[in-house]
């Protein structure tokens, strides 16, 4: 049976009118019994490629998944869609019932952790009734190249090989070529079984901007983004400080999350966030894996991420539901200075690689061209020149040739002895004398007062650029000194183009189209959300399990009056229609 033949089932079970991206290719392979590795970005809808076959095929689909939180999240979603699903994990009390249900053929979908999947008992269960498919989620865990190697994943192979007739489907969002090849090898999937989807996440709007006053910048950003969001901070203490500041400034629920907190606190923060419609978590990178919350509306970085790969993965947690979402990165020259300082502590063999990563990040934050295009090229794609949904496309900055100014700036650094900070250098260049300058005779230098008027406002952004490009480095005491690229630049050998600093960029335009995206203030939309909250509390699930925002939005604008009109709205499947349809129809009728 082909994927196309499953369209009616896709609609009646999940309420979707069409497959997205490469879903159909993957489902086609699964349905014809072939082994497959699906590499698709976060939010692409990988789960559907085994959940739909779980409904279509006779026999149970076994899903290996690394985290209990992930399994339970999926379980709730699958059950809400009417799929007979269960999990076997250390926290499930209904173990015996689940095994019996599996033996009786009363399950469509069974989730299991890798350490249990490789046990003798599970093998016996599989022998009692042959499964329809082995799905291995987060399959990069099988590879030592991957970023989350899990030795238990390596032990899955004997189980898979014991059932050669059962097809395998491995799924991951990891782009890296090495890891992909290793997964194929480790799980016994032929090279032609690789289905690779594009990495674009068109609904995420990327913004990258210098960090001037982070608390204020983040407060404004959050004020314009009413939905749930994550703010990544480089340090544990930073997460706590920022949580306090943001809670006070925004009045929204804000919690800090980092690996130093008690497991209990962490799990409560995570649980509250998943259930919330406006909550914010300030977190280190420890937060994220295992959170399949589809309605995260923004991800902000209060400091430079570790690499483009981590930036892509972290921002990818926004907007999985396909609705508009925002990613904001605040960066400073000191982020690069610190990162380069850390390079010196690394073992020799890793330095070159880390330097390449940092330079790629420098290019991302500095570029005046399309951010998305740069990201996608980094992952080996050939995207269009402009995406129309990043800061540089929406508010293109003019470029300024700062080659000569860079020469002047570097000379000033050189002549003052490579130990003063940006403020001092700026004062020297613009001819603002003070006691410190006079006492050192810096007002007598040839570079004193050689930058005037308009050009002066380029000095700060230029310092950031020069640090990012390694023309300047920061001393231990915050002074500026020459970096490896400094000399050539001082001689004028490297052209330096920088973005014209904005007079004042407003977020108004984007606020307007966000309003269109989520009609906050529309009484019907608000009433539908209130009903969703009520039903969610009753069913003990997060609101998005009932319906996504997009579904409520469509209800608010189309105002369906009958069950069948409601069923036409994408995202309204048969089971949900039956369970909750009337409740929502009533709300619509009353307003
Ligand atoms: P992934 O595992 O690839 O990160 P998920 O399987 O969690 O992504 O799915 C992300 C979101 O996409 C889910 O909320 C899901 O309901 C939605 N989705 C999946 N397939 C479709 C589709 N064909 N049409 C519309 N939405 C879809
Ligand atoms: Mg997934």
Coordinates of C-alpha atoms in Angstrom, one line a residue, residues 47-588:
X47 CA 6.7 10.6 14.5
X48 CA 3.9 10.5 12.0
X49 CA 5.9 8.3 9.8
X50 CA 5.6 5.4 12.2
X51 CA 2.3 6.4 13.9
X52 CA 0.4 6.3 10.7
X53 CA 1.7 2.9 9.7
X54 CA 0.9 1.8 13.3
X55 CA -2.7 2.4 12.5
X56 CA -2.6 1.1 8.9
X57 CA -0.6 -2.1 9.4
X58 CA -1.8 -5.2 11.1
X59 CA 0.5 -5.9 14.0
X60 CA 2.1 -3.5 16.5
X61 CA 4.8 -0.9 15.8
X62 CA 7.6 -1.0 18.4
X63 CA 9.2 2.3 19.0
X64 CA 12.6 2.6 20.7
X65 CA 13.0 6.0 22.3
X66 CA 15.8 7.2 24.7
X67 CA 13.8 9.2 27.2
X68 CA 10.7 8.5 29.3
X69 CA 9.5 12.1 29.0
X70 CA 9.6 11.8 25.2
X71 CA 7.7 8.5 25.3
X72 CA 5.0 9.8 27.6
X73 CA 4.5 12.9 25.6
X74 CA 4.0 10.9 22.4
X75 CA 1.8 8.4 24.2
X76 CA -0.6 11.2 25.2
X77 CA -0.7 12.5 21.7
X78 CA -1.2 9.1 20.1
X79 CA -4.0 8.2 22.6
X80 CA -5.7 11.5 22.0
X81 CA -5.8 10.6 18.3
X82 CA -7.4 7.2 19.2
X83 CA -4.3 5.1 18.6
X84 CA -4.0 2.1 21.0
X85 CA -0.6 3.0 22.4
X86 CA 1.3 1.9 25.6
X87 CA 4.8 2.1 27.0
X88 CA 7.1 -0.2 28.9
X89 CA 9.3 2.0 31.1
X90 CA 10.5 1.9 34.7
X91 CA 7.7 4.3 35.8
X92 CA 4.8 2.4 34.2
X93 CA 2.8 0.5 36.7
X94 CA 0.7 -1.4 34.2
X95 CA 3.5 -3.6 33.0
X96 CA 1.7 -6.9 33.0
X97 CA -1.4 -5.5 31.3
X98 CA 0.7 -3.9 28.6
X99 CA 2.5 -7.1 27.9
X100 CA -0.8 -9.0 27.8
X101 CA -2.3 -6.4 25.5
X102 CA 0.7 -6.8 23.2
X103 CA 0.3 -10.6 23.1
X104 CA -3.4 -10.3 22.4
X105 CA -2.7 -8.1 19.5
X106 CA -4.6 -5.2 21.2
X107 CA -1.9 -2.6 20.6
X108 CA -1.0 -0.4 17.6
X109 CA 2.0 1.2 19.1
X110 CA 4.4 0.2 21.9
X111 CA 7.1 2.5 23.2
X112 CA 10.2 1.1 24.9
X113 CA 13.5 2.3 26.2
X114 CA 16.7 0.8 24.6
X115 CA 17.9 -0.9 27.8
X116 CA 14.7 -2.8 28.1
X117 CA 14.4 -3.5 24.4
X118 CA 17.7 -5.4 24.5
X119 CA 16.5 -7.6 27.4
X120 CA 15.8 -11.3 27.2
X121 CA 12.2 -10.8 28.4
X122 CA 11.5 -8.3 25.6
X123 CA 12.9 -10.7 23.0
X124 CA 10.5 -13.4 24.3
X125 CA 7.6 -11.0 24.0
X126 CA 8.5 -10.2 20.4
X127 CA 8.7 -13.9 19.6
X128 CA 5.2 -14.4 21.0
X129 CA 3.9 -12.0 18.4
X130 CA 5.9 -10.6 15.5
X131 CA 5.8 -6.8 15.4
X132 CA 4.9 -4.9 12.2
X133 CA 7.9 -2.5 12.4
X134 CA 10.8 -1.5 14.6
X135 CA 11.1 2.3 14.8
X136 CA 14.3 3.6 16.3
X137 CA 13.7 7.3 17.3
X138 CA 16.6 9.6 18.0
X139 CA 18.8 7.2 16.1
X140 CA 21.9 9.3 16.3
X141 CA 22.2 7.9 19.9
X142 CA 23.6 4.7 18.2
X143 CA 26.6 6.5 16.9
X144 CA 29.7 7.6 18.8
X145 CA 29.9 10.5 16.3
X146 CA 26.5 11.7 17.4
X147 CA 26.2 14.2 20.2
X148 CA 24.2 11.8 22.6
X149 CA 25.9 8.4 22.3
X150 CA 23.9 5.8 24.2
X151 CA 25.7 2.4 24.5
X152 CA 22.4 0.6 24.8
X153 CA 21.5 1.6 21.3
X154 CA 24.4 -0.4 20.1
X155 CA 22.9 -3.6 21.6
X156 CA 19.7 -3.2 19.5
X157 CA 21.2 -4.8 16.4
X158 CA 20.8 -8.5 17.6
X159 CA 17.1 -7.8 18.3
X160 CA 16.6 -6.3 14.9
X161 CA 18.6 -9.2 13.2
X162 CA 16.5 -11.8 15.0
X163 CA 13.5 -10.6 13.0
X164 CA 14.9 -10.1 9.5
X165 CA 11.4 -9.8 8.0
X166 CA 10.4 -6.9 10.2
X167 CA 11.3 -3.6 8.6
X168 CA 13.4 -1.0 10.4
X169 CA 12.9 2.7 10.5
X170 CA 15.5 4.9 12.1
X171 CA 14.8 8.6 12.7
X172 CA 17.0 11.5 13.6
X173 CA 17.4 15.2 13.2
X174 CA 21.2 15.1 13.1
X175 CA 22.5 16.6 9.9
X176 CA 26.1 15.6 10.1
X177 CA 27.3 13.2 7.4
X178 CA 29.6 11.1 9.6
X179 CA 26.8 10.3 12.0
X180 CA 24.4 9.4 9.2
X181 CA 26.7 6.9 7.7
X182 CA 27.4 5.4 11.1
X183 CA 23.7 5.0 11.8
X184 CA 23.2 3.1 8.5
X185 CA 26.1 0.8 9.3
X186 CA 25.2 0.2 12.9
X187 CA 21.5 -0.5 12.3
X188 CA 22.0 -2.5 9.0
X189 CA 20.1 -0.1 6.7
X190 CA 21.3 0.1 3.1
X191 CA 22.6 3.4 1.8
X192 CA 19.7 3.8 -0.6
X193 CA 17.4 3.7 2.5
X194 CA 18.5 7.2 3.5
X195 CA 15.7 9.8 3.2
X196 CA 17.1 13.2 3.7
X197 CA 14.8 16.2 4.1
X198 CA 15.7 19.8 3.7
X199 CA 16.8 21.6 6.9
X200 CA 14.8 24.8 6.4
X201 CA 12.4 25.8 9.1
X202 CA 10.6 28.6 7.2
X203 CA 8.3 29.5 10.1
X204 CA 11.2 30.5 12.4
X205 CA 12.2 34.1 12.1
X206 CA 15.9 34.6 12.8
X207 CA 17.2 37.7 14.5
X208 CA 20.8 38.3 15.6
X209 CA 21.8 41.5 17.3
X210 CA 24.5 42.9 19.5
X211 CA 23.9 42.7 23.2
X212 CA 23.5 46.1 24.6
X213 CA 21.3 45.8 27.6
X214 CA 20.2 42.2 27.7
X215 CA 17.5 42.4 30.3
X216 CA 15.8 45.3 28.5
X217 CA 16.3 43.7 25.0
X218 CA 14.8 40.4 26.2
X219 CA 12.0 42.1 28.0
X220 CA 10.9 43.9 24.9
X221 CA 11.3 40.8 22.8
X222 CA 9.2 38.8 25.3
X223 CA 6.5 41.5 25.5
X224 CA 6.1 41.1 21.7
X225 CA 5.9 37.3 22.0
X226 CA 3.0 36.3 24.2
X227 CA 3.5 32.5 23.9
X228 CA 5.8 30.1 25.7
X229 CA 9.6 30.5 25.2
X230 CA 13.1 29.5 26.2
X231 CA 16.0 31.8 26.9
X232 CA 19.3 30.1 26.7
X233 CA 22.1 31.5 29.0
X234 CA 25.8 30.5 29.0
X235 CA 26.0 30.1 32.7
X236 CA 24.0 28.6 35.6
X237 CA 24.1 31.7 37.7
X238 CA 23.0 33.7 34.6
X239 CA 19.8 31.6 34.2
X240 CA 18.8 32.4 37.8
X241 CA 19.6 36.1 37.6
X242 CA 17.8 36.5 34.3
X243 CA 14.8 34.5 35.6
X244 CA 14.4 37.0 38.4
X245 CA 14.8 40.0 36.2
X246 CA 12.5 38.8 33.5
X247 CA 9.8 37.7 35.9
X248 CA 9.8 41.2 37.5
X249 CA 9.9 43.0 34.1
X250 CA 7.4 40.9 32.2
X251 CA 5.0 39.7 34.9
X252 CA 5.1 36.3 33.2
X253 CA 5.9 32.9 34.9
X254 CA 9.7 32.5 34.5
X255 CA 11.7 29.6 35.9
X256 CA 15.4 28.9 35.8
X257 CA 16.7 25.4 34.7
X258 CA 20.2 24.0 34.8
X259 CA 22.0 20.8 35.7
X260 CA 22.9 22.1 39.2
X261 CA 19.3 22.0 40.3
X262 CA 17.7 19.1 42.1
X263 CA 16.2 16.5 39.8
X264 CA 12.8 17.2 41.4
X265 CA 13.0 20.9 40.7
X266 CA 14.1 20.3 37.1
X267 CA 11.3 17.9 36.4
X268 CA 8.8 20.3 37.9
X269 CA 10.1 23.2 35.8
X270 CA 10.0 21.0 32.7
X271 CA 6.5 19.8 33.5
X272 CA 5.1 23.2 34.1
X273 CA 6.6 24.6 31.0
X274 CA 5.2 21.8 28.8
X275 CA 1.7 22.5 30.2
X276 CA 2.0 26.3 30.0
X277 CA 0.7 28.7 27.3
X278 CA 2.8 31.6 28.4
X279 CA 5.7 30.3 30.6
X280 CA 9.3 31.1 30.1
X281 CA 12.3 29.1 31.0
X282 CA 15.8 30.6 31.3
X283 CA 18.1 27.7 30.9
X284 CA 21.5 26.4 30.1
X285 CA 21.8 23.9 27.2
X286 CA 20.9 21.2 29.6
X287 CA 17.3 22.1 28.8
X288 CA 15.6 20.9 25.7
X289 CA 16.4 17.3 24.8
X290 CA 13.2 15.4 25.7
X291 CA 10.9 18.3 25.3
X292 CA 8.6 17.8 22.3
X293 CA 6.5 20.9 23.1
X294 CA 5.1 22.0 19.7
X295 CA 3.9 25.5 20.7
X296 CA 7.2 27.0 21.8
X297 CA 6.9 30.5 20.3
X298 CA 10.4 31.8 20.8
X299 CA 13.9 30.8 21.6
X300 CA 16.3 33.5 22.7
X301 CA 20.1 33.2 23.2
X302 CA 21.4 35.7 25.8
X303 CA 24.9 34.8 24.6
X304 CA 26.7 33.2 21.8
X305 CA 25.8 29.5 21.3
X306 CA 28.6 26.9 21.0
X307 CA 28.4 26.3 17.3
X308 CA 26.1 26.7 14.4
X309 CA 24.9 23.1 14.9
X310 CA 23.9 23.9 18.5
X311 CA 22.3 27.2 17.4
X312 CA 20.3 25.3 14.8
X313 CA 19.2 22.6 17.2
X314 CA 18.3 25.0 20.0
X315 CA 16.4 27.4 17.9
X316 CA 14.7 24.4 16.3
X317 CA 12.8 23.9 19.5
X318 CA 10.6 26.9 18.5
X319 CA 7.6 26.5 16.3
X320 CA 7.4 22.8 15.8
X321 CA 3.7 23.2 15.1
X322 CA 4.5 25.2 12.0
X323 CA 3.1 28.5 13.4
X324 CA 5.2 31.6 13.2
X325 CA 8.0 31.5 15.8
X326 CA 11.0 33.7 16.6
X327 CA 14.7 33.1 17.4
X328 CA 16.7 36.0 18.8
X329 CA 20.4 35.9 19.5
X330 CA 22.2 38.5 21.5
X331 CA 26.0 38.5 21.1
X332 CA 28.9 40.5 22.3
X333 CA 32.6 40.8 21.5
X334 CA 33.3 39.3 25.0
X335 CA 31.5 36.1 24.0
X336 CA 34.1 35.6 21.2
X337 CA 36.9 36.7 23.5
X338 CA 36.0 34.1 26.1
X339 CA 35.5 31.4 23.5
X340 CA 38.9 32.1 22.0
X341 CA 40.4 32.1 25.5
X342 CA 39.0 28.6 26.1
X343 CA 40.7 27.4 22.9
X344 CA 44.0 27.7 24.6
X345 CA 42.8 25.2 27.3
X346 CA 41.9 22.6 24.7
X347 CA 44.0 19.6 23.7
X348 CA 46.0 20.5 20.6
X349 CA 44.1 18.2 18.2
X350 CA 40.8 20.0 18.8
X351 CA 41.9 23.5 18.5
X352 CA 41.7 23.8 14.7
X353 CA 38.2 22.3 14.6
X354 CA 37.0 24.6 17.3
X355 CA 38.4 27.6 15.6
X356 CA 36.5 26.7 12.4
X357 CA 33.3 26.5 14.4
X358 CA 33.9 29.9 16.0
X359 CA 34.7 31.5 12.7
X360 CA 31.4 30.1 11.3
X361 CA 29.6 31.7 14.2
X362 CA 31.4 34.9 13.6
X363 CA 30.2 34.9 10.0
X364 CA 26.6 34.2 11.1
X365 CA 26.5 37.1 13.6
X366 CA 28.3 39.5 11.2
X367 CA 26.6 38.9 7.9
X368 CA 24.4 41.5 6.3
X369 CA 23.0 38.9 4.0
X370 CA 20.3 36.4 4.6
X371 CA 20.8 34.5 7.9
X372 CA 18.8 31.5 6.8
X373 CA 20.8 31.2 3.6
X374 CA 24.0 31.1 5.6
X375 CA 22.6 28.5 8.0
X376 CA 21.4 26.2 5.2
X377 CA 24.6 26.5 3.2
X378 CA 26.4 25.5 6.4
X379 CA 24.4 22.2 6.2
X380 CA 25.3 21.7 2.6
X381 CA 22.1 23.0 0.9
X382 CA 21.8 25.6 -1.8
X383 CA 19.1 27.9 -0.6
X384 CA 17.7 31.0 -2.4
X385 CA 19.6 34.3 -1.7
X386 CA 16.9 35.8 0.4
X387 CA 14.4 34.1 2.7
X388 CA 12.2 37.1 3.6
X389 CA 11.9 36.0 7.2
X390 CA 15.1 37.0 9.0
X391 CA 16.2 40.4 10.3
X392 CA 18.5 41.0 7.4
X393 CA 15.8 40.3 4.8
X394 CA 13.1 42.2 6.6
X395 CA 15.2 45.2 7.5
X396 CA 18.2 45.1 5.2
X397 CA 21.1 47.0 6.7
X398 CA 23.2 49.1 4.3
X399 CA 26.9 48.1 4.3
X400 CA 29.6 50.5 5.2
X401 CA 33.2 50.2 4.1
X402 CA 35.0 50.4 7.3
X403 CA 38.5 49.4 6.0
X404 CA 40.1 52.7 6.7
X405 CA 38.4 53.1 10.1
X406 CA 39.6 49.7 11.0
X407 CA 43.2 50.8 10.2
X408 CA 42.7 53.8 12.4
X409 CA 41.3 51.8 15.2
X410 CA 44.0 49.2 15.1
X411 CA 46.7 51.9 15.0
X412 CA 45.2 53.4 18.2
X413 CA 45.2 50.1 19.9
X414 CA 48.8 49.6 18.8
X415 CA 50.1 53.0 19.8
X416 CA 48.4 53.0 23.2
X417 CA 50.3 49.8 24.0
X418 CA 47.6 47.1 23.4
X419 CA 46.1 47.2 26.9
X420 CA 43.2 49.6 26.9
X421 CA 39.5 48.8 26.5
X422 CA 37.1 49.9 23.8
X423 CA 35.9 53.0 25.7
X424 CA 39.4 54.4 26.0
X425 CA 40.3 53.7 22.4
X426 CA 37.1 55.4 21.3
X427 CA 37.9 58.5 23.4
X428 CA 41.3 58.7 21.9
X429 CA 40.1 58.3 18.3
X430 CA 37.3 60.9 18.7
X431 CA 39.6 63.3 20.6
X432 CA 37.8 63.3 23.9
X433 CA 40.5 64.0 26.5
X434 CA 40.2 63.2 30.1
X435 CA 42.6 62.8 33.0
X436 CA 43.5 59.2 32.1
X437 CA 44.2 60.1 28.5
X438 CA 46.2 63.2 29.4
X439 CA 48.3 61.6 32.1
X440 CA 49.4 59.0 29.6
X441 CA 50.1 61.4 26.9
X442 CA 47.5 59.7 24.6
X443 CA 46.3 63.2 23.6
X444 CA 49.6 63.7 21.9
X445 CA 49.4 60.6 19.7
X446 CA 48.9 61.0 16.0
X447 CA 45.7 59.0 16.2
X448 CA 44.2 61.4 18.7
X449 CA 41.0 62.9 17.3
X450 CA 41.3 61.4 13.8
X451 CA 37.7 60.1 13.8
X452 CA 35.0 62.6 13.5
X453 CA 31.3 63.0 13.3
X454 CA 29.2 60.3 11.6
X455 CA 32.1 57.8 11.6
X456 CA 32.4 57.8 15.4
X457 CA 29.2 55.7 15.8
X458 CA 30.8 52.9 13.8
X459 CA 33.6 52.4 16.4
X460 CA 31.7 50.1 18.8
X461 CA 30.2 47.9 16.1
X462 CA 33.6 47.7 14.4
X463 CA 35.3 46.6 17.6
X464 CA 32.8 43.7 17.8
X465 CA 33.5 42.8 14.2
X466 CA 37.2 42.9 14.7
X467 CA 37.1 40.7 17.8
X468 CA 34.8 38.2 16.0
X469 CA 37.3 38.1 13.1
X470 CA 40.3 37.7 15.3
X471 CA 41.9 41.0 14.3
X472 CA 41.6 42.0 18.0
X473 CA 41.6 39.9 21.1
X474 CA 40.7 40.8 24.6
X475 CA 43.4 40.8 27.4
X476 CA 42.7 39.3 30.8
X477 CA 41.8 42.8 32.1
X478 CA 39.4 43.6 29.3
X479 CA 41.9 45.6 27.2
X480 CA 42.2 45.2 23.5
X481 CA 45.3 43.7 21.8
X482 CA 46.2 42.4 18.4
X483 CA 44.9 39.0 17.3
X484 CA 46.3 36.9 14.4
X485 CA 44.4 38.8 11.8
X486 CA 45.3 42.2 13.1
X487 CA 48.4 43.1 11.2
X488 CA 47.1 42.5 7.7
X489 CA 44.0 44.5 8.6
X490 CA 46.0 47.4 10.0
X491 CA 47.9 47.6 6.7
X492 CA 44.6 47.8 4.9
X493 CA 45.0 44.4 3.2
X494 CA 41.7 43.0 4.3
X495 CA 38.5 44.9 3.3
X496 CA 36.2 45.4 6.2
X497 CA 32.5 45.8 5.4
X498 CA 30.1 46.2 8.3
X499 CA 26.4 46.7 8.6
X500 CA 25.3 50.2 9.0
X501 CA 24.3 50.4 12.7
X502 CA 20.5 50.9 12.9
X503 CA 19.3 54.3 14.1
X504 CA 16.7 52.4 16.0
X505 CA 15.2 49.2 14.7
X506 CA 11.6 48.8 15.6
X507 CA 9.7 45.6 16.0
X508 CA 6.5 47.1 15.0
X509 CA 6.1 45.4 11.6
X510 CA 6.6 42.0 13.0
X511 CA 4.3 42.7 15.9
X512 CA 1.6 43.4 13.4
X513 CA 2.0 40.1 11.6
X514 CA 2.3 38.3 14.9
X515 CA -1.1 39.7 15.8
X516 CA -2.4 38.2 12.6
X517 CA -0.8 34.9 13.5
X518 CA -2.4 34.7 17.0
X519 CA -5.4 36.9 17.4
X520 CA -4.9 37.6 21.0
X521 CA -7.7 39.9 21.9
X522 CA -10.2 38.1 19.6
X523 CA -12.9 37.1 22.1
X524 CA -13.7 33.9 20.2
X525 CA -10.1 32.8 20.0
X526 CA -9.7 33.6 23.7
X527 CA -12.9 31.6 24.5
X528 CA -11.7 28.7 22.5
X529 CA -8.4 28.7 24.4
X530 CA -10.2 28.8 27.7
X531 CA -12.2 25.8 26.6
X532 CA -9.0 24.0 25.6
X533 CA -7.5 24.8 29.0
X534 CA -10.5 23.4 30.7
X535 CA -10.6 20.2 28.7
X536 CA -6.8 19.8 29.1
X537 CA -7.0 20.0 32.8
X538 CA -9.9 17.5 32.8
X539 CA -7.9 15.0 30.7
X540 CA -4.7 15.7 32.5
X541 CA -2.8 16.6 29.3
X542 CA -1.0 19.8 28.0
X543 CA -3.4 22.1 26.0
X544 CA -1.6 21.4 22.7
X545 CA -2.6 17.7 22.9
X546 CA -6.2 18.8 22.6
X547 CA -5.6 21.1 19.6
X548 CA -2.8 23.2 18.4
X549 CA -3.1 27.0 18.2
X550 CA -3.5 26.9 14.4
X551 CA -6.6 24.7 14.8
X552 CA -8.2 27.1 17.2
X553 CA -7.3 30.0 15.0
X554 CA -9.0 28.3 12.0
X555 CA -12.0 27.7 14.2
X556 CA -12.2 31.3 15.2
X557 CA -12.0 32.6 11.6
X558 CA -14.2 29.9 9.9
X559 CA -16.7 29.5 12.7
X560 CA -17.9 26.0 11.8
X561 CA -21.4 25.4 12.9
X562 CA -21.7 21.7 12.5
X563 CA -19.6 18.6 13.3
X564 CA -18.8 18.0 9.7
X565 CA -17.7 21.6 9.1
X566 CA -15.5 21.3 12.2
X567 CA -14.0 18.0 10.8
X568 CA -12.9 19.9 7.7
X569 CA -10.5 22.0 9.7
X570 CA -6.9 20.7 9.4
X571 CA -5.9 19.0 12.7
X572 CA -9.4 17.8 13.7
X573 CA -9.3 14.0 13.5
X574 CA -12.2 11.6 14.1
X575 CA -11.3 10.8 17.7
X576 CA -10.8 14.4 18.8
X577 CA -14.0 15.4 17.0
X578 CA -15.9 12.9 19.0
X579 CA -14.3 13.7 22.3
X580 CA -14.1 17.5 22.2
X581 CA -15.9 18.7 19.0
X582 CA -19.2 19.5 20.7
X583 CA -17.5 21.5 23.4
X584 CA -15.8 23.8 20.9
X585 CA -18.9 24.0 18.7
X586 CA -20.8 25.3 21.7
X587 CA -18.2 28.0 22.3
X588 CA -18.5 29.1 18.7

